[in-house]
CSV table of C-alpha atoms and ligand atoms in Angstrom, one decimal:
chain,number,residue,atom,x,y,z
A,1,UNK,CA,16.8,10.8,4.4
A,2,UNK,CA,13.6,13.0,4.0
A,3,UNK,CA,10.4,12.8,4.3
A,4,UNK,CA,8.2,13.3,1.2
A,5,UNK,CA,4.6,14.9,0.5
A,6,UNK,CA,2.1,12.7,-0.4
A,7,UNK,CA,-0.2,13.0,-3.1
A,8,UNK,CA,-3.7,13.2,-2.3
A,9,UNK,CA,-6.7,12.1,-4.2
A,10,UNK,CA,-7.4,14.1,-6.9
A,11,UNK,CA,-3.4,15.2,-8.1
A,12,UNK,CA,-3.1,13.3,-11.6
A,13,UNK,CA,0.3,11.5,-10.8
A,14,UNK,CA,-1.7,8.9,-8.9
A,15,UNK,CA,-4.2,8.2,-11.6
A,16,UNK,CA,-1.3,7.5,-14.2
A,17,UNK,CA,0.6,4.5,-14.9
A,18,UNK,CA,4.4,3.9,-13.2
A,19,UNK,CA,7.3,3.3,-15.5
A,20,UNK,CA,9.3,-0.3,-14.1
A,21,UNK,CA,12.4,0.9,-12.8
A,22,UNK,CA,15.7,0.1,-15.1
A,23,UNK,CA,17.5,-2.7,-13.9
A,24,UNK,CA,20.9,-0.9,-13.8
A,25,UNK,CA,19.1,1.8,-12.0
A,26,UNK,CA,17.7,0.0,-9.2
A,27,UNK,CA,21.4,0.3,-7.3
A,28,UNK,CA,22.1,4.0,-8.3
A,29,UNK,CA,22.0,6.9,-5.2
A,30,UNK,CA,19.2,8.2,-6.6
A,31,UNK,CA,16.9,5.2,-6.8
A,32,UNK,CA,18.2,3.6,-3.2
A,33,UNK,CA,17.8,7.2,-1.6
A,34,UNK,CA,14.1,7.5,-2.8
A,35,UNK,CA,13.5,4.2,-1.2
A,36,UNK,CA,15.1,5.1,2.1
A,37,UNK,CA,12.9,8.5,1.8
A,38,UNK,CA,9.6,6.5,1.1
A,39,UNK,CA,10.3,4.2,3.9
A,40,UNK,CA,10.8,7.2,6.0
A,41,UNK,CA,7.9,9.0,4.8
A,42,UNK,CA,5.5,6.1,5.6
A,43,UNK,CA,6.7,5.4,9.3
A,44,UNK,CA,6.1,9.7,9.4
A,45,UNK,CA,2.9,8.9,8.9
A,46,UNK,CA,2.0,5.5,10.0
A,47,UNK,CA,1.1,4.2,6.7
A,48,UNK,CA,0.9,0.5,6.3
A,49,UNK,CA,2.7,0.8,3.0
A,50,UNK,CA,3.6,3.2,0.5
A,51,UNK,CA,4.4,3.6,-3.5
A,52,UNK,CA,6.1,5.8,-5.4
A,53,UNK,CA,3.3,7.4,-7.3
A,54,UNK,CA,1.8,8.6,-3.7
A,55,UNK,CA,5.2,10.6,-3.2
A,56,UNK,CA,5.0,12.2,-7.0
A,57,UNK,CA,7.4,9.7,-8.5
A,58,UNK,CA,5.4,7.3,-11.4
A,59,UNK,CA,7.8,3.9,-10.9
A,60,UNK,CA,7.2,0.9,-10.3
A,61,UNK,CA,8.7,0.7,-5.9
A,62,UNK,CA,6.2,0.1,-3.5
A,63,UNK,CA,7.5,-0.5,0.3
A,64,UNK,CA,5.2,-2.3,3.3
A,65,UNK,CA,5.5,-2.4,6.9
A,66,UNK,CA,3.6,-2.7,10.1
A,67,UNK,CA,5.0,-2.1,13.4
A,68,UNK,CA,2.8,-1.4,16.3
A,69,UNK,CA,1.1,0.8,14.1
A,70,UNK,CA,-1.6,2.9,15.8
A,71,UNK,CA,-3.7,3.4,12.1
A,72,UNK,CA,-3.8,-0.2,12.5
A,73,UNK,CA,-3.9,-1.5,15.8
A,74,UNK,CA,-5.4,-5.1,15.2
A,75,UNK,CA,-3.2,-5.2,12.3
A,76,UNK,CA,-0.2,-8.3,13.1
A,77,UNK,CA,4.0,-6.7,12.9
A,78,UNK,CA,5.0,-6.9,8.8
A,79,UNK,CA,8.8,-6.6,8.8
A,80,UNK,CA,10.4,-4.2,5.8
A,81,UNK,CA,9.3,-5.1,2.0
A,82,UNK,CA,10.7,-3.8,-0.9
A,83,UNK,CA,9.1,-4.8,-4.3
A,84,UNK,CA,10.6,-3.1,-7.3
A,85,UNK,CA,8.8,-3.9,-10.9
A,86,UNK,CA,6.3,-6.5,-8.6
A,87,UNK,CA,3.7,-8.3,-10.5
A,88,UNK,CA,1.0,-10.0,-8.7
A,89,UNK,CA,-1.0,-12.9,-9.4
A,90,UNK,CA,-3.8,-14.4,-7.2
A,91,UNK,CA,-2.5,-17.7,-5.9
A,92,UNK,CA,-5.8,-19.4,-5.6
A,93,UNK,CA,-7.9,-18.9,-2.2
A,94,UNK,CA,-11.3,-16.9,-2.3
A,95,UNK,CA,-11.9,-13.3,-2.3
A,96,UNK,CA,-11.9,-11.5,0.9
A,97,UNK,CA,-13.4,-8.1,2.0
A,98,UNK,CA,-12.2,-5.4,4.8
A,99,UNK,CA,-11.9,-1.9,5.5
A,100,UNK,CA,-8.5,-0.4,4.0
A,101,UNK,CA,-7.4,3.2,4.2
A,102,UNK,CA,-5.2,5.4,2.0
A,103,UNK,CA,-2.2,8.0,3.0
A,104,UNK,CA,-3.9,9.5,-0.2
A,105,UNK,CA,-7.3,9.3,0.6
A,106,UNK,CA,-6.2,10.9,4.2
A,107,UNK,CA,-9.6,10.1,6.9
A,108,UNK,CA,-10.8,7.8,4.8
A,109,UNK,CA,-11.6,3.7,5.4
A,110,UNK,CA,-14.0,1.9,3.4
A,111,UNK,CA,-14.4,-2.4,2.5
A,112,UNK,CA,-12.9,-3.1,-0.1
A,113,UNK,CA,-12.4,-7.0,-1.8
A,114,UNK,CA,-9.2,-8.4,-2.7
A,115,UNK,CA,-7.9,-12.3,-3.3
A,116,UNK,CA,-6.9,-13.9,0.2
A,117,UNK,CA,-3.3,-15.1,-1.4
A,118,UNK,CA,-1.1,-13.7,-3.9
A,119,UNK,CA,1.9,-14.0,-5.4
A,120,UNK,CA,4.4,-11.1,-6.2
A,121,UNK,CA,7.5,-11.4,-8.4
A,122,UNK,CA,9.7,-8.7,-8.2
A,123,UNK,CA,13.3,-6.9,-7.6
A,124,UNK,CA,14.6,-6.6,-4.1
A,125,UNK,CA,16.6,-3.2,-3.9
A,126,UNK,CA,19.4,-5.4,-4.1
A,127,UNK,CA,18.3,-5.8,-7.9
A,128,UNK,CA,17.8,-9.7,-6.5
A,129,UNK,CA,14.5,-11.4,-7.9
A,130,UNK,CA,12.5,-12.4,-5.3
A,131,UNK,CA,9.2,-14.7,-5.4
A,132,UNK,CA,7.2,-14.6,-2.8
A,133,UNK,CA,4.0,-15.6,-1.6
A,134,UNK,CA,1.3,-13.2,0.8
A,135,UNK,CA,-2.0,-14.3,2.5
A,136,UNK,CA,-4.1,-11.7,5.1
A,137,UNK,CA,-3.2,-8.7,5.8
A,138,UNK,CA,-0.1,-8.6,3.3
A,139,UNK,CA,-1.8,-9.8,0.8
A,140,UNK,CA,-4.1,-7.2,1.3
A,141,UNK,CA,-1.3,-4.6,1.3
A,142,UNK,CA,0.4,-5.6,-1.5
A,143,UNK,CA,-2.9,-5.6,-3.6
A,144,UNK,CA,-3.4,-2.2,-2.7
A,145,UNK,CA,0.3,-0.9,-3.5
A,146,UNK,CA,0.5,-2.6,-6.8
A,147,UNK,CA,-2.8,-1.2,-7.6
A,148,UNK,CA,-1.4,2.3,-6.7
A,149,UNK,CA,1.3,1.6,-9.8
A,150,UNK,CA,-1.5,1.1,-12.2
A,151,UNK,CA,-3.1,4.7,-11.3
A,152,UNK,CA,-5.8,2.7,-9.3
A,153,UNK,CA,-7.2,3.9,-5.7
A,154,UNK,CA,-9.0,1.7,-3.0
A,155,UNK,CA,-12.1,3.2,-3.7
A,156,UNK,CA,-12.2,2.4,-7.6
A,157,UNK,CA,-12.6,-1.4,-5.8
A,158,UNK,CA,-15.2,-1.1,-3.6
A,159,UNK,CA,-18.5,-3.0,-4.3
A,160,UNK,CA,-20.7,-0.9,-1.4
A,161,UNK,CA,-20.0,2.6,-1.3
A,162,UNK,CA,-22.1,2.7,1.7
A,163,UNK,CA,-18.8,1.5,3.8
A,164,UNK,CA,-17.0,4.5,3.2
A,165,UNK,CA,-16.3,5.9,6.4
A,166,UNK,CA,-14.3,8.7,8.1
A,167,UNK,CA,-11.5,7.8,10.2
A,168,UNK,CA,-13.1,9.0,13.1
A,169,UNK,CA,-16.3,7.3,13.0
A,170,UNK,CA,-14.6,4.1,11.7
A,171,UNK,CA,-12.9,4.2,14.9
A,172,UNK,CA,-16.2,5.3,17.0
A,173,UNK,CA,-19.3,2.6,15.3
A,174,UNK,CA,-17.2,0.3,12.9
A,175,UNK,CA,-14.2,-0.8,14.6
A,176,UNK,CA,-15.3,-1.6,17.7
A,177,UNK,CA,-17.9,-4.1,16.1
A,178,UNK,CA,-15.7,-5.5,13.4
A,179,UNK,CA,-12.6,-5.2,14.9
A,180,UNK,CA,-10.4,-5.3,12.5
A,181,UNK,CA,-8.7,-3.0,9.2
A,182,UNK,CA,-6.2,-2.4,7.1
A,183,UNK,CA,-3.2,-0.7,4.0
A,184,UNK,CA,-2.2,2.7,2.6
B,1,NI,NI1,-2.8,3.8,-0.8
């Protein structure tokens, strides 16, 4: 296992579209490697989540997870997802907004609105289908993956830029009052 640079805002591979990863690919060393490797490299560096664009490979592999994560400390314990080829569809419910970060957009959090329930077909990286449905901070998170695979960043979303904030005086002014954040 390694772990990966990240792309930051700015380098072209995240504003491009991800290619959907072959089917007969999907259990191949190379593609079950980069997953291990992008599950590594967000645990490195406490990211809620992670796709593949963000580590300079355009297909369609985001991975999610929160464990005791100290970028998101109100945030509740996500076990290991792995959506391969996801498509996600709001599954009714209204929109919500909160602050979200980025592993891209590094020091950055700003309030951003997504739909409160979604739902997300995709691939396991057993090459299984799986149909799942999110609400809260998933949903959130798998909003702001999937958008990653369409070349789209957090703060292409946001209705008030005014919310943008650096890490450091989230965690100083804004946290303490609204007690609560979010993805990556
Ligand atoms: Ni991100």
């Amino acid at each position: 296992m390694a772990i990966l640079k990240v792309a930051r805002m700015g380098h072209p591979v995240l504003r491009r579209l991800s290619e959907p990863v072959p089917m007969e690919a999907i259990s191949g060393p190379e593609i079950q490697t980069l997953i291990d490797d992008m599950v590594e490299t967000m645990r490195e560096y406490d990211g809620a989540g992670l796709a593949a664009p963000q580590v300079h490979r355009p297909l369609q592999i985001v991975v999610i997870e929160v464990r005791r994560n100290p970028r998101y400390p109100s945030a509740p314990d996500i076990p290991l997802h792995v959506f391969i080829n996801p498509t996600v569809t709001p599954d009714g419910g209204d929109m919500e907004e909160d602050f979200e970060g980025c592993l891209s957009l590094p020091d950055l959090r700003g309030r951003v609105p997504r739909h409160s329930k979604v739902r997300v077909r995709s691939f396991n990286r057993a090459g299984e289908r799986q149909d799942f449905e999110a609400e809260g901070f998933l949903a959130r998170a798998v909003q702001h993956e999937c958008d990653h695979l369409q070349g789209i960043l957090f703060v292409d979303r946001m209705r008030d830029m005014t919310t943008l904030t650096y890490l450091r005086e989230y965690a100083r002014h804004v946290e303490p009052n609204a007690g609560r954040i979010v993805p990556e």
